[in-house]
Amino acid sequence: MPDVSKPDNKLSLVEMYERLRLEKSDSRRLDACELMERTLEDARGHIGAGNGTNSFITLDEAGARKKAEASSKRLLEGGDRVRVLEGIPLAYKDMFCTKGVRTTAGSRMLDNFIPPYSAHVVELLEEDAGAIGIGKCNQDEFAMGSYSNSSYYGAVVNPLRNNQKSDEQLSAGGSSGGSAAAVAAGIVPAALGTDTGGSVRQPAAFTGCVGVKPTYGLCSRFGMISYASSLDQAGVFARSVKDAAMVLYEMFGHDERDMTSVSHIETEGKTLDKVRLGIITPGKEHHEFFPHLQSWLARLNSRLEGFAGLSPIEIADSDARDSMLLDPYSGSLEAYYIIAMAEASSNLARYDGVRYGYRAASSAGESQASSMSLQEMIAFSRGEGFGSEVQRRIIMGTHVLSSGYYEDTYRQAQRVRRLICESYRLLFARYKFDILISPVSPDNQASALSMDLSHDPLQYFQDFYTVPPSLAGLPCLSLPLCKDDDTGLPFAVQLIGNYFQEDQLFDVAYHLERHFSGAS
Amino acid sequence: MSSKQILPNDWEVVIGLEVHAQLSSSSKLFSGATSKFGLSPNEQVSFIDSAMPGMLPFVNRVCVDLAIMSAHALCGSVSLHSVFERKHYFYADLPQGYQISQLKEPLMRGGKVSIALEGESSRDISIERMHMEQDAGKSLHGMIAGRTCVDLNRSGVGLLEIVSQPELRSSEEASAYVSKLRSILMSIGACDGNMQDGSLRVDANVSVRRASAPLGTRCEIKNLNSLRFLRQAISYEARRQHEIICGGGEIEQETRLFDSVKGITRGMRSKEEAHDYRYFPDPDIPPLSLSESYVEGLRAKLPELPDARISRLVSSYALPAYTAGLLSEDKYLSDYFEELASKAEGLSSKDVANWLLVELSFYLRERDVSLSALVSEYNLGSARTGELLSLIGNGKISARAGKEVLAQMLEQPDTSPASLVAELGLERLGDRADLLPILEGLLRDNESQVASYRSGKSAVFGWFVGQAMSLTKGRADPKIVGELLRELLSG
């Protein structure tokens, strides 16, 4: 039964879908224009530091209204012209280029950048599926960060609070924190994020959303601003597994403009009772870094008891972890940061102030600009346009690619990456696991926003659990199972599937979601 | 001047060349934008070429095909697995901040180009490798005072970089190598070969050594865009290095630029200032994977290559190898030659070749146009030009008169050679009866010369022949003129 007491824009995507299509006479019928007005009104309270969650950088009110009018018309007329996501408001992380709408990547560098094109996934969602982008979500600058606090537009605030410290603002996680917060705050039913090493899964866990990152290559990266090309994937935030699936299934598809994009390979999923679940946690040598791990395991095991008659196997303690099998956590964080920073240093080389974006004026003002040499102009533009975390990663990436360091860093990291792929392959092929379960993040819940980790390399540990499947390009889903009894904050797990097993991943997640909603 | 002569006999210059040839595909290597030359600035720039945020490269299959065919034509071995890498440096006309190139795993390894200098037998020059890469844009200085403008039309155009082994030993050999390479690439349509437009550019690595000593330290001279500059730069550089060494100095490894006005090379940056390009495999482009059958399938599409053409021209037309080589430098030229040779009656193939390489070439240089442009603009197709050559071959006009007719053919493109001959009155004067009155008049008007001939100054005879030919505007048969003059003067 649909919940009629909720404001329209707080509905689930599935409910919106149904109610947008009701007969005109039906009192529960949603009109796309009214839904849009409610959504925009809500979103306006979340732009800029100090306003709500600060989850938006830019709103495209006029564009969204115009599209809503067209959708409303189509829905009234009915028939074939009504598309799957007709009239559904969505929000996009500001890494996705949107034609005619400012796209900043959370950076001063692109503060004035209005792309004349849209990302492929945006085209698919809007032109083919009829969804409506209302605006661009706040994020860590160029997707580099785990707390959405490195944005030029201020930090994102988590709409959730810790019951025990209700006056403390929490981080929404990162880097796609704005998208996560917009969904968690009920502004939009779903939003797009990008996930390079956990940037969808971790903020989803922090805000209690479902966050899915598909198999690398499934969604075209065309028009999605690059951070680390070999790892970047578009992902979806939603408030339920079904909602997330509905959006993701409209974003698939081979795109010849992205040579790393692939066609979806149809796979045969198993029925739920045949699925083999494995709980994968790091080897003992890592345990000291993760004080919450044992309690997480105990809690997960007690909660999973009786789930569809399945008894998950703890891979860490089973025979499965034989000598042949490399621990996918071993060296993965180091390999990830070397590869991601190397690629970032290269991908961000195009921001030089020459053709678009931020250009430094000389100290004497624009009229004296010609007194700067080209190299000075580029250096000052990048120095002023990029924030400190971006600069740090560019410098480290430049270092690992430099002659004399490449062999010992970048080359080694690629070797580790291949070994990690192989260890997952064995887990799926030889040990016949279908879905692997792990924590999403070491802290396992949202941390305080005031905590300044920006100069602490330990912030990179935040990606410990999400990075290994990213290196392998596997599809993953972050699922909130229940609320913590004490803090009231979400308790989430990461599900990892085999390549192209998105169907299986959604199926297991859906049943877990039902199991837990029934239990709580 | 030969670089062989520049250095003393016991010294030699060692040259290796890197040739950059622009692929003449209609679109760029990694974008759908067109790749023409000479458009207004920034007329053919896609979002990919200007490196807009979120844009990704995709490999243009046409460029890959042309590169594979070039590899076949250069007798190289095509790697079924090759990798695009990023080469980083910051410059205003390099939008991505890196150039996509191939380093560790190029498309082709090995290969050779056969060169022949005039009067020498041919020699194979080994090619080390060939890879694909993208061109940069252009920085335009001085278009707006005090500012540098950037034109990205060329940004992303596909290039082949072809690296020779250091086997060239003189500036003439280097020039012959580039010229042959150019004709090979042009014959398969991989490159238009226009050096003046920058479609083909050469970097020369030059060092000198005492014969059979280990290789000396080399200097790289960048961006030579004509064969003449290439020869001049190598000669200058060899002399410069030789002087330094003889003066007790050492050569510093560096990159140099050729100043074509002064004819000298100048240091640009030393080895210490060299960039660290931070190459790494481009994560946006999967390794280029080719099947054996695909690669071999393209071999079948190769047209007749210059070497095969040279042998055929030598055997079928009895041309000297050097002349056949000159004709085969340009496919259009050698096609045109073969058509003319079949149409020109009574003229040897060698004469036809000389007409092309000397008489027609004069107008090409004078008007600075290509042969095909000259032919189409002045209606010089093989039918009309063949008619002219037949008039000469059949003895209707003299070779000298032929040149005048050719000049008129350019002035009056719609008139046939035969009509022009009639109009200009250039028919050969073969009859003694026609010539006799003219020669008698000549002798009458120059009695003092007649007297001096008859007094024993036989050298004056040549003067009379020259005067006779000039009076007849070259129409007279010099042999008959000689006979008649001898009779008249002795009488």
PDB file of N, CA and C in Angstrom, chain B residues 75-129:
ATOM      1  N   CYS B  75      57.980  -3.327 -45.438  1.00  0.00           N
ATOM      2  CA  CYS B  75      58.505  -4.670 -45.158  1.00  0.00           C
ATOM      3  C   CYS B  75      58.727  -4.881 -43.654  1.00  0.00           C
ATOM      4  N   GLY B  76      57.935  -4.218 -42.824  1.00  0.00           N
ATOM      5  CA  GLY B  76      58.085  -4.378 -41.379  1.00  0.00           C
ATOM      6  C   GLY B  76      57.190  -5.481 -40.855  1.00  0.00           C
ATOM      7  N   SER B  77      57.388  -5.846 -39.593  1.00  0.00           N
ATOM      8  CA  SER B  77      56.505  -6.852 -39.034  1.00  0.00           C
ATOM      9  C   SER B  77      55.510  -6.183 -38.096  1.00  0.00           C
ATOM     10  N   VAL B  78      54.222  -6.431 -38.355  1.00  0.00           N
ATOM     11  CA  VAL B  78      53.143  -5.789 -37.604  1.00  0.00           C
ATOM     12  C   VAL B  78      52.915  -6.540 -36.298  1.00  0.00           C
ATOM     13  N   SER B  79      52.936  -5.814 -35.184  1.00  0.00           N
ATOM     14  CA  SER B  79      52.645  -6.447 -33.896  1.00  0.00           C
ATOM     15  C   SER B  79      51.138  -6.623 -33.762  1.00  0.00           C
ATOM     16  N   LEU B  80      50.716  -7.840 -33.437  1.00  0.00           N
ATOM     17  CA  LEU B  80      49.277  -8.079 -33.274  1.00  0.00           C
ATOM     18  C   LEU B  80      48.771  -7.447 -31.982  1.00  0.00           C
ATOM     19  N   HIS B  81      49.707  -7.105 -31.096  1.00  0.00           N
ATOM     20  CA  HIS B  81      49.337  -6.467 -29.832  1.00  0.00           C
ATOM     21  C   HIS B  81      50.193  -5.207 -29.706  1.00  0.00           C
ATOM     22  N   SER B  82      49.558  -4.047 -29.747  1.00  0.00           N
ATOM     23  CA  SER B  82      50.331  -2.830 -29.530  1.00  0.00           C
ATOM     24  C   SER B  82      49.575  -1.940 -28.553  1.00  0.00           C
ATOM     25  N   VAL B  83      50.321  -1.051 -27.908  1.00  0.00           N
ATOM     26  CA  VAL B  83      49.758  -0.319 -26.775  1.00  0.00           C
ATOM     27  C   VAL B  83      49.928   1.187 -26.974  1.00  0.00           C
ATOM     28  N   PHE B  84      48.842   1.935 -26.779  1.00  0.00           N
ATOM     29  CA  PHE B  84      48.916   3.395 -26.797  1.00  0.00           C
ATOM     30  C   PHE B  84      49.306   3.896 -25.415  1.00  0.00           C
ATOM     31  N   GLU B  85      50.284   4.782 -25.382  1.00  0.00           N
ATOM     32  CA  GLU B  85      50.717   5.335 -24.099  1.00  0.00           C
ATOM     33  C   GLU B  85      50.571   6.850 -24.123  1.00  0.00           C
ATOM     34  N   ARG B  86      50.590   7.417 -22.927  1.00  0.00           N
ATOM     35  CA  ARG B  86      50.508   8.870 -22.818  1.00  0.00           C
ATOM     36  C   ARG B  86      51.903   9.445 -22.567  1.00  0.00           C
ATOM     37  N   LYS B  87      52.222  10.493 -23.311  1.00  0.00           N
ATOM     38  CA  LYS B  87      53.506  11.183 -23.182  1.00  0.00           C
ATOM     39  C   LYS B  87      53.189  12.594 -22.692  1.00  0.00           C
ATOM     40  N   HIS B  88      53.633  12.902 -21.480  1.00  0.00           N
ATOM     41  CA  HIS B  88      53.171  14.136 -20.836  1.00  0.00           C
ATOM     42  C   HIS B  88      54.108  15.323 -20.984  1.00  0.00           C
ATOM     43  N   TYR B  89      53.558  16.455 -21.316  1.00  0.00           N
ATOM     44  CA  TYR B  89      54.243  17.735 -21.150  1.00  0.00           C
ATOM     45  C   TYR B  89      53.191  18.826 -21.268  1.00  0.00           C
ATOM     46  N   PHE B  90      53.455  19.960 -20.648  1.00  0.00           N
ATOM     47  CA  PHE B  90      52.500  21.057 -20.709  1.00  0.00           C
ATOM     48  C   PHE B  90      52.878  21.998 -21.834  1.00  0.00           C
ATOM     49  N   TYR B  91      51.943  22.264 -22.719  1.00  0.00           N
ATOM     50  CA  TYR B  91      52.142  23.319 -23.699  1.00  0.00           C
ATOM     51  C   TYR B  91      50.780  23.801 -24.172  1.00  0.00           C
ATOM     52  N   ALA B  92      50.730  25.050 -24.594  1.00  0.00           N
ATOM     53  CA  ALA B  92      49.436  25.651 -24.917  1.00  0.00           C
ATOM     54  C   ALA B  92      48.717  24.913 -26.048  1.00  0.00           C
ATOM     55  N   ASP B  93      49.485  24.335 -26.983  1.00  0.00           N
ATOM     56  CA  ASP B  93      48.826  23.684 -28.107  1.00  0.00           C
ATOM     57  C   ASP B  93      48.703  22.166 -27.928  1.00  0.00           C
ATOM     58  N   LEU B  94      48.913  21.703 -26.684  1.00  0.00           N
ATOM     59  CA  LEU B  94      48.716  20.279 -26.377  1.00  0.00           C
ATOM     60  C   LEU B  94      47.562  20.171 -25.374  1.00  0.00           C
ATOM     61  N   PRO B  95      46.321  20.109 -25.872  1.00  0.00           N
ATOM     62  CA  PRO B  95      45.165  20.276 -24.987  1.00  0.00           C
ATOM     63  C   PRO B  95      45.081  19.266 -23.840  1.00  0.00           C
ATOM     64  N   GLN B  96      45.399  18.017 -24.084  1.00  0.00           N
ATOM     65  CA  GLN B  96      45.234  17.020 -23.018  1.00  0.00           C
ATOM     66  C   GLN B  96      46.302  17.129 -21.942  1.00  0.00           C
ATOM     67  N   GLY B  97      47.393  17.821 -22.268  1.00  0.00           N
ATOM     68  CA  GLY B  97      48.535  17.802 -21.349  1.00  0.00           C
ATOM     69  C   GLY B  97      49.364  16.556 -21.588  1.00  0.00           C
ATOM     70  N   TYR B  98      48.972  15.772 -22.558  1.00  0.00           N
ATOM     71  CA  TYR B  98      49.763  14.615 -22.973  1.00  0.00           C
ATOM     72  C   TYR B  98      49.435  14.308 -24.423  1.00  0.00           C
ATOM     73  N   GLN B  99      50.404  13.648 -25.068  1.00  0.00           N
ATOM     74  CA  GLN B  99      50.210  13.199 -26.443  1.00  0.00           C
ATOM     75  C   GLN B  99      50.010  11.696 -26.389  1.00  0.00           C
ATOM     76  N   ILE B 100      49.017  11.180 -27.088  1.00  0.00           N
ATOM     77  CA  ILE B 100      48.841   9.726 -27.124  1.00  0.00           C
ATOM     78  C   ILE B 100      49.770   9.186 -28.211  1.00  0.00           C
ATOM     79  N   SER B 101      50.651   8.278 -27.800  1.00  0.00           N
ATOM     80  CA  SER B 101      51.676   7.764 -28.691  1.00  0.00           C
ATOM     81  C   SER B 101      51.855   6.271 -28.385  1.00  0.00           C
ATOM     82  N   GLN B 102      52.847   5.674 -28.982  1.00  0.00           N
ATOM     83  CA  GLN B 102      53.178   4.292 -28.631  1.00  0.00           C
ATOM     84  C   GLN B 102      54.652   4.261 -28.282  1.00  0.00           C
ATOM     85  N   LEU B 103      55.004   3.608 -27.195  1.00  0.00           N
ATOM     86  CA  LEU B 103      56.412   3.589 -26.798  1.00  0.00           C
ATOM     87  C   LEU B 103      56.943   2.164 -26.763  1.00  0.00           C
ATOM     88  N   LYS B 104      56.537   1.401 -25.734  1.00  0.00           N
ATOM     89  CA  LYS B 104      57.153   0.088 -25.537  1.00  0.00           C
ATOM     90  C   LYS B 104      56.655  -0.943 -26.533  1.00  0.00           C
ATOM     91  N   GLU B 105      55.415  -0.816 -26.935  1.00  0.00           N
ATOM     92  CA  GLU B 105      54.872  -1.808 -27.861  1.00  0.00           C
ATOM     93  C   GLU B 105      54.312  -1.113 -29.098  1.00  0.00           C
ATOM     94  N   PRO B 106      55.204  -0.770 -30.055  1.00  0.00           N
ATOM     95  CA  PRO B 106      54.759  -0.059 -31.255  1.00  0.00           C
ATOM     96  C   PRO B 106      54.047  -0.982 -32.237  1.00  0.00           C
ATOM     97  N   LEU B 107      53.377  -0.393 -33.201  1.00  0.00           N
ATOM     98  CA  LEU B 107      52.633  -1.185 -34.179  1.00  0.00           C
ATOM     99  C   LEU B 107      53.554  -2.010 -35.070  1.00  0.00           C
ATOM    100  N   MET B 108      54.733  -1.465 -35.369  1.00  0.00           N
ATOM    101  CA  MET B 108      55.619  -2.172 -36.303  1.00  0.00           C
ATOM    102  C   MET B 108      57.056  -2.159 -35.814  1.00  0.00           C
ATOM    103  N   ARG B 109      57.724  -3.278 -35.962  1.00  0.00           N
ATOM    104  CA  ARG B 109      59.171  -3.346 -35.741  1.00  0.00           C
ATOM    105  C   ARG B 109      59.824  -3.853 -37.019  1.00  0.00           C
ATOM    106  N   GLY B 110      61.100  -3.489 -37.202  1.00  0.00           N
ATOM    107  CA  GLY B 110      61.814  -3.941 -38.394  1.00  0.00           C
ATOM    108  C   GLY B 110      61.304  -3.231 -39.635  1.00  0.00           C
ATOM    109  N   GLY B 111      61.856  -3.581 -40.765  1.00  0.00           N
ATOM    110  CA  GLY B 111      61.433  -2.950 -42.003  1.00  0.00           C
ATOM    111  C   GLY B 111      62.623  -2.352 -42.734  1.00  0.00           C
ATOM    112  N   LYS B 112      62.424  -1.982 -43.983  1.00  0.00           N
ATOM    113  CA  LYS B 112      63.534  -1.397 -44.735  1.00  0.00           C
ATOM    114  C   LYS B 112      63.033  -0.538 -45.885  1.00  0.00           C
ATOM    115  N   VAL B 113      63.916   0.370 -46.295  1.00  0.00           N
ATOM    116  CA  VAL B 113      63.655   1.221 -47.440  1.00  0.00           C
ATOM    117  C   VAL B 113      64.900   1.151 -48.321  1.00  0.00           C
ATOM    118  N   SER B 114      64.694   0.920 -49.606  1.00  0.00           N
ATOM    119  CA  SER B 114      65.842   0.805 -50.508  1.00  0.00           C
ATOM    120  C   SER B 114      66.093   2.149 -51.187  1.00  0.00           C
ATOM    121  N   ILE B 115      67.334   2.608 -51.137  1.00  0.00           N
ATOM    122  CA  ILE B 115      67.644   3.899 -51.761  1.00  0.00           C
ATOM    123  C   ILE B 115      68.700   3.716 -52.851  1.00  0.00           C
ATOM    124  N   ALA B 116      68.667   4.600 -53.864  1.00  0.00           N
ATOM    125  CA  ALA B 116      69.691   4.564 -54.921  1.00  0.00           C
ATOM    126  C   ALA B 116      70.129   5.987 -55.214  1.00  0.00           C
ATOM    127  N   LEU B 117      71.422   6.255 -55.073  1.00  0.00           N
ATOM    128  CA  LEU B 117      71.947   7.559 -55.459  1.00  0.00           C
ATOM    129  C   LEU B 117      72.330   7.497 -56.931  1.00  0.00           C
ATOM    130  N   GLU B 118      72.394   8.654 -57.585  1.00  0.00           N
ATOM    131  CA  GLU B 118      72.708   8.672 -59.015  1.00  0.00           C
ATOM    132  C   GLU B 118      74.061   8.004 -59.236  1.00  0.00           C
ATOM    133  N   GLY B 119      74.073   7.026 -60.130  1.00  0.00           N
ATOM    134  CA  GLY B 119      75.317   6.350 -60.461  1.00  0.00           C
ATOM    135  C   GLY B 119      75.756   5.309 -59.451  1.00  0.00           C
ATOM    136  N   GLU B 120      74.950   5.060 -58.425  1.00  0.00           N
ATOM    137  CA  GLU B 120      75.327   4.019 -57.461  1.00  0.00           C
ATOM    138  C   GLU B 120      74.277   2.928 -57.454  1.00  0.00           C
ATOM    139  N   SER B 121      74.659   1.741 -56.986  1.00  0.00           N
ATOM    140  CA  SER B 121      73.667   0.679 -56.902  1.00  0.00           C
ATOM    141  C   SER B 121      72.836   0.879 -55.632  1.00  0.00           C
ATOM    142  N   SER B 122      71.661   0.248 -55.604  1.00  0.00           N
ATOM    143  CA  SER B 122      70.745   0.539 -54.502  1.00  0.00           C
ATOM    144  C   SER B 122      71.206  -0.142 -53.208  1.00  0.00           C
ATOM    145  N   ARG B 123      70.726   0.412 -52.081  1.00  0.00           N
ATOM    146  CA  ARG B 123      71.165  -0.037 -50.767  1.00  0.00           C
ATOM    147  C   ARG B 123      69.954   0.009 -49.847  1.00  0.00           C
ATOM    148  N   ASP B 124      69.823  -1.018 -48.981  1.00  0.00           N
ATOM    149  CA  ASP B 124      68.693  -1.053 -48.045  1.00  0.00           C
ATOM    150  C   ASP B 124      69.038  -0.321 -46.755  1.00  0.00           C
ATOM    151  N   ILE B 125      68.150   0.541 -46.310  1.00  0.00           N
ATOM    152  CA  ILE B 125      68.304   1.209 -45.019  1.00  0.00           C
ATOM    153  C   ILE B 125      67.303   0.566 -44.061  1.00  0.00           C
ATOM    154  N   SER B 126      67.786   0.091 -42.912  1.00  0.00           N
ATOM    155  CA  SER B 126      66.899  -0.608 -41.971  1.00  0.00           C
ATOM    156  C   SER B 126      66.048   0.385 -41.183  1.00  0.00           C
ATOM    157  N   ILE B 127      64.812  -0.039 -40.957  1.00  0.00           N
ATOM    158  CA  ILE B 127      63.914   0.742 -40.106  1.00  0.00           C
ATOM    159  C   ILE B 127      63.820   0.019 -38.769  1.00  0.00           C
ATOM    160  N   GLU B 128      63.932   0.793 -37.683  1.00  0.00           N
ATOM    161  CA  GLU B 128      63.878   0.183 -36.366  1.00  0.00           C
ATOM    162  C   GLU B 128      62.434  -0.090 -35.970  1.00  0.00           C
ATOM    163  N   ARG B 129      61.572   0.921 -36.149  1.00  0.00           N
ATOM    164  CA  ARG B 129      60.194   0.789 -35.690  1.00  0.00           C
ATOM    165  C   ARG B 129      59.307   1.846 -36.333  1.00  0.00           C
TER     166      ARG B 129
END
